[in-house]
Amino acid sequence: IGQGRHIDQDFLDELEYRLLAADIGVAKTEAIVAEVQQRYKAGELAPGEELLDLIKRSLRNELEESLPEELNWAESGPTVVLVVGVNGAGKTTSVAKLAKRFKDLDKKVLIAAGDTYRAAAVEQLEIWADRVGVDLIKQKTGSDAAAVAFDAVAAADARGADLVLIDTAGRLHNKEHLMRELEKVRRVIQKRVPAAPHETLLVLDATAGQNAIQQAKLFDASMGITGLILTKLDGTAKGGVAITIKRELGLPVRFIGVGEGMDDLQPFEPDAFINAILG
Amino acid sequence: SISERFSSIFDKLRYGGALTEDNIREGLREVRRALLEADVNVDVVKEFLDKCTAKAVGEDIVKGVEPGQQVVQIVHDQLIELMGESDTEIPFAKNGPTVILMAGLQGSGKTTTTAKLAMMLLGMGKRPMMVAADLQRPAAIEQLKILGEHVGVPVFHESGMTPPELCAKALKHAEGDNRDVILLDTAGRLHVDDQLMDEIADVSKRTKPTQTYLVVDSMTGQDAVNSAKAFNERLEIDGVIFTKLDGDTRGGAIVSLRHIVGKPIKFIGVGEKIEAVQPFQPDRYARRILG
Ligand SMILES: Nc1nc2c(ncn2[C@@H]2O[C@H](COP(=O)(O)OP(=O)(O)OP(=O)(O)O)[C@@H](O)[C@H]2O)c(=O)[nH]1
Ligand SMILES: Nc1nc2c(ncn2[C@@H]2O[C@H](COP(=O)(O)OP(=O)(O)OP(=O)(O)O)[C@@H](O)[C@H]2O)c(=O)[nH]1
Ligand SMILES: [Mg+2]
Ligand SMILES: [Mg+2]
């Protein structure tokens, strides 16, 4: 797509198709197509530049690179990261991956089994803690999630951990009582460490369609989301909803999940993301 | 709603004229936007609207009914036709146990749905058994065993075998334990992971499932068609189960898969609890998406 320098209807149709197929959404797709046309008419195509570069620039303007330090580290004391999202998005696996990443960067990492609800959720994270080689704060299934979070933050503080990653149960954003429960987890954490959570990362499945925007809106309204982890990008889904989420809510993608292993996490790179969308 | 978005375009038309291709196309542009926003696949939307246009062109405007409303009715009728008849039966095997293979992408809800079906089958007087054949996800076996305890259905698992070997052995075990329905819970996999697609094809070859169900997250966007096509090619899907419909997604993937895979949507998951499964009602869903 975009090879060459001439805009015609075929080109516009192909561009629209690619963007829609990537879950960019109809409103955003129309906006991008209109913008590309406008820039072309305004003569923004540099000599020797292909149309493809014009499209890439339009998309690139929407996105932000991941932080140079990768996380918003606490000024002092442990950095508390809360990991939230809908059921099955990849939270637990992402917690394991984050733990591995920062352990390899010589950080002292603690993880917490904040999903006290789902069958074998604690066991799942126990296995990961063992594989990665980090300590796990847990209580048995059925206990209070906020209590686990509190214990985790207290332990991180007491042990001088650099980073504590708190896994939470999957929940659908339209379930008010579950969103209230998550808000309670945050308040309880704040009792122990007022500046916490320093990061609240929303885990989004890259296969999700436009409903991901609603997920981001409601989790942000409840919790204040500081960044996204876009998982399962090793599949064929492109995760284009991230562009609308950035545009409408200002939430940047921090990391992407590209597999089921503990090393399958990468910092977000907008250019690679855009190249995958445009094929 | 789609009905409201039509009125502004069509209420300029007077009675007695035919709907022209131009004003139909303009009205259907609104339908197109609505369907795409609802995550219906872009190719499916195109085919669907071409069909609606063909139906609508040349139809005389019925006096007393707004032209826009007539086009809405055509869209509604075509969607009902696309969604097909309700088909929520599990066709049990005539001889021997019924084998149900659960397949799908990571995190779609297979394990939870396996337990939900087991509970449903118990309620139908069956003697189901579940097989923990996900050897890959940490604590997957444990997860199914815990669910099995909640439902009161045995879970079969033996270590030291590959998933195809385990599933084949499970069938033998079921015979010995007089189980008449065997539910095979498998690991989530990507349709582009050749090795894992070969593996599940092997499970299917060895166990000859009576039913193979694709379990799909109802929030899935445009990619739903890609994975469904691939699974259908390797496995011959008999039905689709959409999960997490207790969420607020419009669930356009339901329309896409009904059209592309052409197999019935058997059940929907409507919650995390084991009781939260319902038979799929096509007309009720058509109303959800057009709403
Ligand atoms: N291919 C692929 N699979 C992933 C990725 N991230 C997670 N998964 C898989 O997705 C499935 C669900 O992951 P979990 O980590 O259990 O998801 P979760 O959000 O914690 O789920 P709940 O706690 O049940 O809400 C597992 O099979 C993971 O291995 C990824 O980046 N790529
Ligand atoms: N709200 C809601 N949650 C569901 C539904 N079905 C499954 N879940 C949840 O979705 C998450 C993933 O479910 P699993 O059954 O572990 O999914 P899976 O397909 O077996 O996952 P993998 O084996 O990792 O591929 C869990 O948190 C389930 O409780 C549903 O219908 N509604
Ligand atoms: Mg989890
Ligand atoms: Mg499973």
JSON list of C-alpha atoms in Angstrom, two decimals, chain A residues 3-94:
[
{"chain": "A", "resi": 3, "resn": "GLN", "atom": "CA", "xyz": [3.86, 2.54, -3.03]},
{"chain": "A", "resi": 4, "resn": "GLY", "atom": "CA", "xyz": [4.21, 5.36, -5.43]},
{"chain": "A", "resi": 5, "resn": "ARG", "atom": "CA", "xyz": [3.15, 8.92, -5.11]},
{"chain": "A", "resi": 6, "resn": "HIS", "atom": "CA", "xyz": [-0.30, 9.20, -6.60]},
{"chain": "A", "resi": 7, "resn": "ILE", "atom": "CA", "xyz": [-3.58, 9.20, -4.68]},
{"chain": "A", "resi": 8, "resn": "ASP", "atom": "CA", "xyz": [-6.55, 7.60, -6.41]},
{"chain": "A", "resi": 9, "resn": "GLN", "atom": "CA", "xyz": [-9.76, 5.96, -5.26]},
{"chain": "A", "resi": 10, "resn": "ASP", "atom": "CA", "xyz": [-8.17, 2.52, -5.23]},
{"chain": "A", "resi": 11, "resn": "PHE", "atom": "CA", "xyz": [-5.48, 3.78, -2.90]},
{"chain": "A", "resi": 12, "resn": "LEU", "atom": "CA", "xyz": [-8.01, 5.41, -0.57]},
{"chain": "A", "resi": 13, "resn": "ASP", "atom": "CA", "xyz": [-10.15, 2.25, -0.51]},
{"chain": "A", "resi": 14, "resn": "GLU", "atom": "CA", "xyz": [-7.15, 0.06, 0.26]},
{"chain": "A", "resi": 15, "resn": "LEU", "atom": "CA", "xyz": [-5.99, 2.42, 3.02]},
{"chain": "A", "resi": 16, "resn": "GLU", "atom": "CA", "xyz": [-9.47, 2.50, 4.55]},
{"chain": "A", "resi": 17, "resn": "TYR", "atom": "CA", "xyz": [-9.68, -1.28, 4.41]},
{"chain": "A", "resi": 18, "resn": "ARG", "atom": "CA", "xyz": [-6.31, -1.80, 6.12]},
{"chain": "A", "resi": 19, "resn": "LEU", "atom": "CA", "xyz": [-7.12, 0.65, 8.91]},
{"chain": "A", "resi": 20, "resn": "LEU", "atom": "CA", "xyz": [-10.58, -0.81, 9.54]},
{"chain": "A", "resi": 21, "resn": "ALA", "atom": "CA", "xyz": [-9.20, -4.35, 9.52]},
{"chain": "A", "resi": 22, "resn": "ALA", "atom": "CA", "xyz": [-6.70, -3.27, 12.18]},
{"chain": "A", "resi": 23, "resn": "ASP", "atom": "CA", "xyz": [-9.55, -2.23, 14.54]},
{"chain": "A", "resi": 24, "resn": "ILE", "atom": "CA", "xyz": [-8.75, 1.45, 14.13]},
{"chain": "A", "resi": 25, "resn": "GLY", "atom": "CA", "xyz": [-12.49, 2.11, 14.08]},
{"chain": "A", "resi": 26, "resn": "VAL", "atom": "CA", "xyz": [-14.63, 3.87, 11.53]},
{"chain": "A", "resi": 27, "resn": "ALA", "atom": "CA", "xyz": [-14.47, 7.43, 12.89]},
{"chain": "A", "resi": 28, "resn": "LYS", "atom": "CA", "xyz": [-10.70, 7.39, 13.32]},
{"chain": "A", "resi": 29, "resn": "THR", "atom": "CA", "xyz": [-10.21, 5.71, 9.93]},
{"chain": "A", "resi": 30, "resn": "GLU", "atom": "CA", "xyz": [-12.22, 8.42, 8.21]},
{"chain": "A", "resi": 31, "resn": "ALA", "atom": "CA", "xyz": [-10.20, 11.07, 10.03]},
{"chain": "A", "resi": 32, "resn": "ILE", "atom": "CA", "xyz": [-6.89, 9.52, 8.99]},
{"chain": "A", "resi": 33, "resn": "VAL", "atom": "CA", "xyz": [-7.92, 9.05, 5.37]},
{"chain": "A", "resi": 34, "resn": "ALA", "atom": "CA", "xyz": [-9.10, 12.68, 5.25]},
{"chain": "A", "resi": 35, "resn": "GLU", "atom": "CA", "xyz": [-5.86, 13.84, 6.84]},
{"chain": "A", "resi": 36, "resn": "VAL", "atom": "CA", "xyz": [-3.69, 11.91, 4.38]},
{"chain": "A", "resi": 37, "resn": "GLN", "atom": "CA", "xyz": [-5.66, 13.39, 1.48]},
{"chain": "A", "resi": 38, "resn": "GLN", "atom": "CA", "xyz": [-5.34, 16.87, 2.90]},
{"chain": "A", "resi": 39, "resn": "ARG", "atom": "CA", "xyz": [-1.60, 16.59, 3.44]},
{"chain": "A", "resi": 40, "resn": "TYR", "atom": "CA", "xyz": [-1.17, 15.25, -0.06]},
{"chain": "A", "resi": 41, "resn": "LYS", "atom": "CA", "xyz": [-3.13, 18.16, -1.54]},
{"chain": "A", "resi": 42, "resn": "ALA", "atom": "CA", "xyz": [-1.10, 20.58, 0.59]},
{"chain": "A", "resi": 43, "resn": "GLY", "atom": "CA", "xyz": [1.99, 19.20, -1.09]},
{"chain": "A", "resi": 44, "resn": "GLU", "atom": "CA", "xyz": [3.43, 17.65, 2.05]},
{"chain": "A", "resi": 45, "resn": "LEU", "atom": "CA", "xyz": [4.76, 14.71, 0.08]},
{"chain": "A", "resi": 46, "resn": "ALA", "atom": "CA", "xyz": [8.49, 15.39, -0.06]},
{"chain": "A", "resi": 47, "resn": "PRO", "atom": "CA", "xyz": [10.39, 14.67, -3.28]},
{"chain": "A", "resi": 48, "resn": "GLY", "atom": "CA", "xyz": [11.24, 11.00, -3.36]},
{"chain": "A", "resi": 49, "resn": "GLU", "atom": "CA", "xyz": [8.88, 10.24, -0.48]},
{"chain": "A", "resi": 50, "resn": "GLU", "atom": "CA", "xyz": [6.26, 7.56, -0.88]},
{"chain": "A", "resi": 51, "resn": "LEU", "atom": "CA", "xyz": [2.61, 7.91, 0.10]},
{"chain": "A", "resi": 52, "resn": "LEU", "atom": "CA", "xyz": [3.27, 5.23, 2.67]},
{"chain": "A", "resi": 53, "resn": "ASP", "atom": "CA", "xyz": [5.50, 7.61, 4.61]},
{"chain": "A", "resi": 54, "resn": "LEU", "atom": "CA", "xyz": [2.73, 10.21, 4.67]},
{"chain": "A", "resi": 55, "resn": "ILE", "atom": "CA", "xyz": [0.34, 7.66, 6.16]},
{"chain": "A", "resi": 56, "resn": "LYS", "atom": "CA", "xyz": [2.92, 6.56, 8.69]},
{"chain": "A", "resi": 57, "resn": "ARG", "atom": "CA", "xyz": [3.49, 10.14, 9.77]},
{"chain": "A", "resi": 58, "resn": "SER", "atom": "CA", "xyz": [-0.24, 10.68, 10.31]},
{"chain": "A", "resi": 59, "resn": "LEU", "atom": "CA", "xyz": [-0.42, 7.61, 12.50]},
{"chain": "A", "resi": 60, "resn": "ARG", "atom": "CA", "xyz": [2.87, 8.29, 14.26]},
{"chain": "A", "resi": 61, "resn": "ASN", "atom": "CA", "xyz": [1.62, 11.66, 15.48]},
{"chain": "A", "resi": 62, "resn": "GLU", "atom": "CA", "xyz": [-1.05, 9.87, 17.47]},
{"chain": "A", "resi": 63, "resn": "LEU", "atom": "CA", "xyz": [1.30, 7.68, 19.46]},
{"chain": "A", "resi": 64, "resn": "GLU", "atom": "CA", "xyz": [3.90, 8.06, 22.16]},
{"chain": "A", "resi": 65, "resn": "GLU", "atom": "CA", "xyz": [6.99, 5.99, 22.73]},
{"chain": "A", "resi": 66, "resn": "SER", "atom": "CA", "xyz": [7.25, 4.10, 25.97]},
{"chain": "A", "resi": 67, "resn": "LEU", "atom": "CA", "xyz": [8.98, 5.93, 28.82]},
{"chain": "A", "resi": 68, "resn": "PRO", "atom": "CA", "xyz": [12.79, 5.91, 28.77]},
{"chain": "A", "resi": 69, "resn": "GLU", "atom": "CA", "xyz": [12.70, 4.52, 32.32]},
{"chain": "A", "resi": 70, "resn": "GLU", "atom": "CA", "xyz": [9.80, 2.26, 31.29]},
{"chain": "A", "resi": 71, "resn": "LEU", "atom": "CA", "xyz": [7.84, 2.99, 34.48]},
{"chain": "A", "resi": 72, "resn": "ASN", "atom": "CA", "xyz": [7.00, 6.05, 36.57]},
{"chain": "A", "resi": 73, "resn": "TRP", "atom": "CA", "xyz": [9.30, 5.09, 39.42]},
{"chain": "A", "resi": 74, "resn": "ALA", "atom": "CA", "xyz": [8.50, 6.26, 42.96]},
{"chain": "A", "resi": 75, "resn": "GLU", "atom": "CA", "xyz": [10.61, 9.11, 44.31]},
{"chain": "A", "resi": 76, "resn": "SER", "atom": "CA", "xyz": [11.41, 6.96, 47.32]},
{"chain": "A", "resi": 77, "resn": "GLY", "atom": "CA", "xyz": [10.31, 3.61, 48.64]},
{"chain": "A", "resi": 78, "resn": "PRO", "atom": "CA", "xyz": [8.81, 0.84, 46.54]},
{"chain": "A", "resi": 79, "resn": "THR", "atom": "CA", "xyz": [7.14, 1.58, 43.23]},
{"chain": "A", "resi": 80, "resn": "VAL", "atom": "CA", "xyz": [3.64, 0.10, 43.34]},
{"chain": "A", "resi": 81, "resn": "VAL", "atom": "CA", "xyz": [2.13, -1.12, 40.08]},
{"chain": "A", "resi": 82, "resn": "LEU", "atom": "CA", "xyz": [-1.47, -2.26, 39.97]},
{"chain": "A", "resi": 83, "resn": "VAL", "atom": "CA", "xyz": [-2.43, -4.44, 36.99]},
{"chain": "A", "resi": 84, "resn": "VAL", "atom": "CA", "xyz": [-6.10, -4.39, 35.96]},
{"chain": "A", "resi": 85, "resn": "GLY", "atom": "CA", "xyz": [-8.35, -5.36, 33.08]},
{"chain": "A", "resi": 86, "resn": "VAL", "atom": "CA", "xyz": [-11.18, -7.52, 31.85]},
{"chain": "A", "resi": 87, "resn": "ASN", "atom": "CA", "xyz": [-11.28, -11.31, 32.13]},
{"chain": "A", "resi": 88, "resn": "GLY", "atom": "CA", "xyz": [-8.71, -13.24, 30.16]},
{"chain": "A", "resi": 89, "resn": "ALA", "atom": "CA", "xyz": [-6.83, -10.21, 28.80]},
{"chain": "A", "resi": 90, "resn": "GLY", "atom": "CA", "xyz": [-3.45, -11.46, 30.05]},
{"chain": "A", "resi": 91, "resn": "LYS", "atom": "CA", "xyz": [-2.96, -9.69, 33.41]},
{"chain": "A", "resi": 92, "resn": "THR", "atom": "CA", "xyz": [-1.44, -12.58, 35.37]},
{"chain": "A", "resi": 93, "resn": "THR", "atom": "CA", "xyz": [0.96, -13.50, 32.58]},
{"chain": "A", "resi": 94, "resn": "SER", "atom": "CA", "xyz": [1.89, -9.82, 32.13]}
]
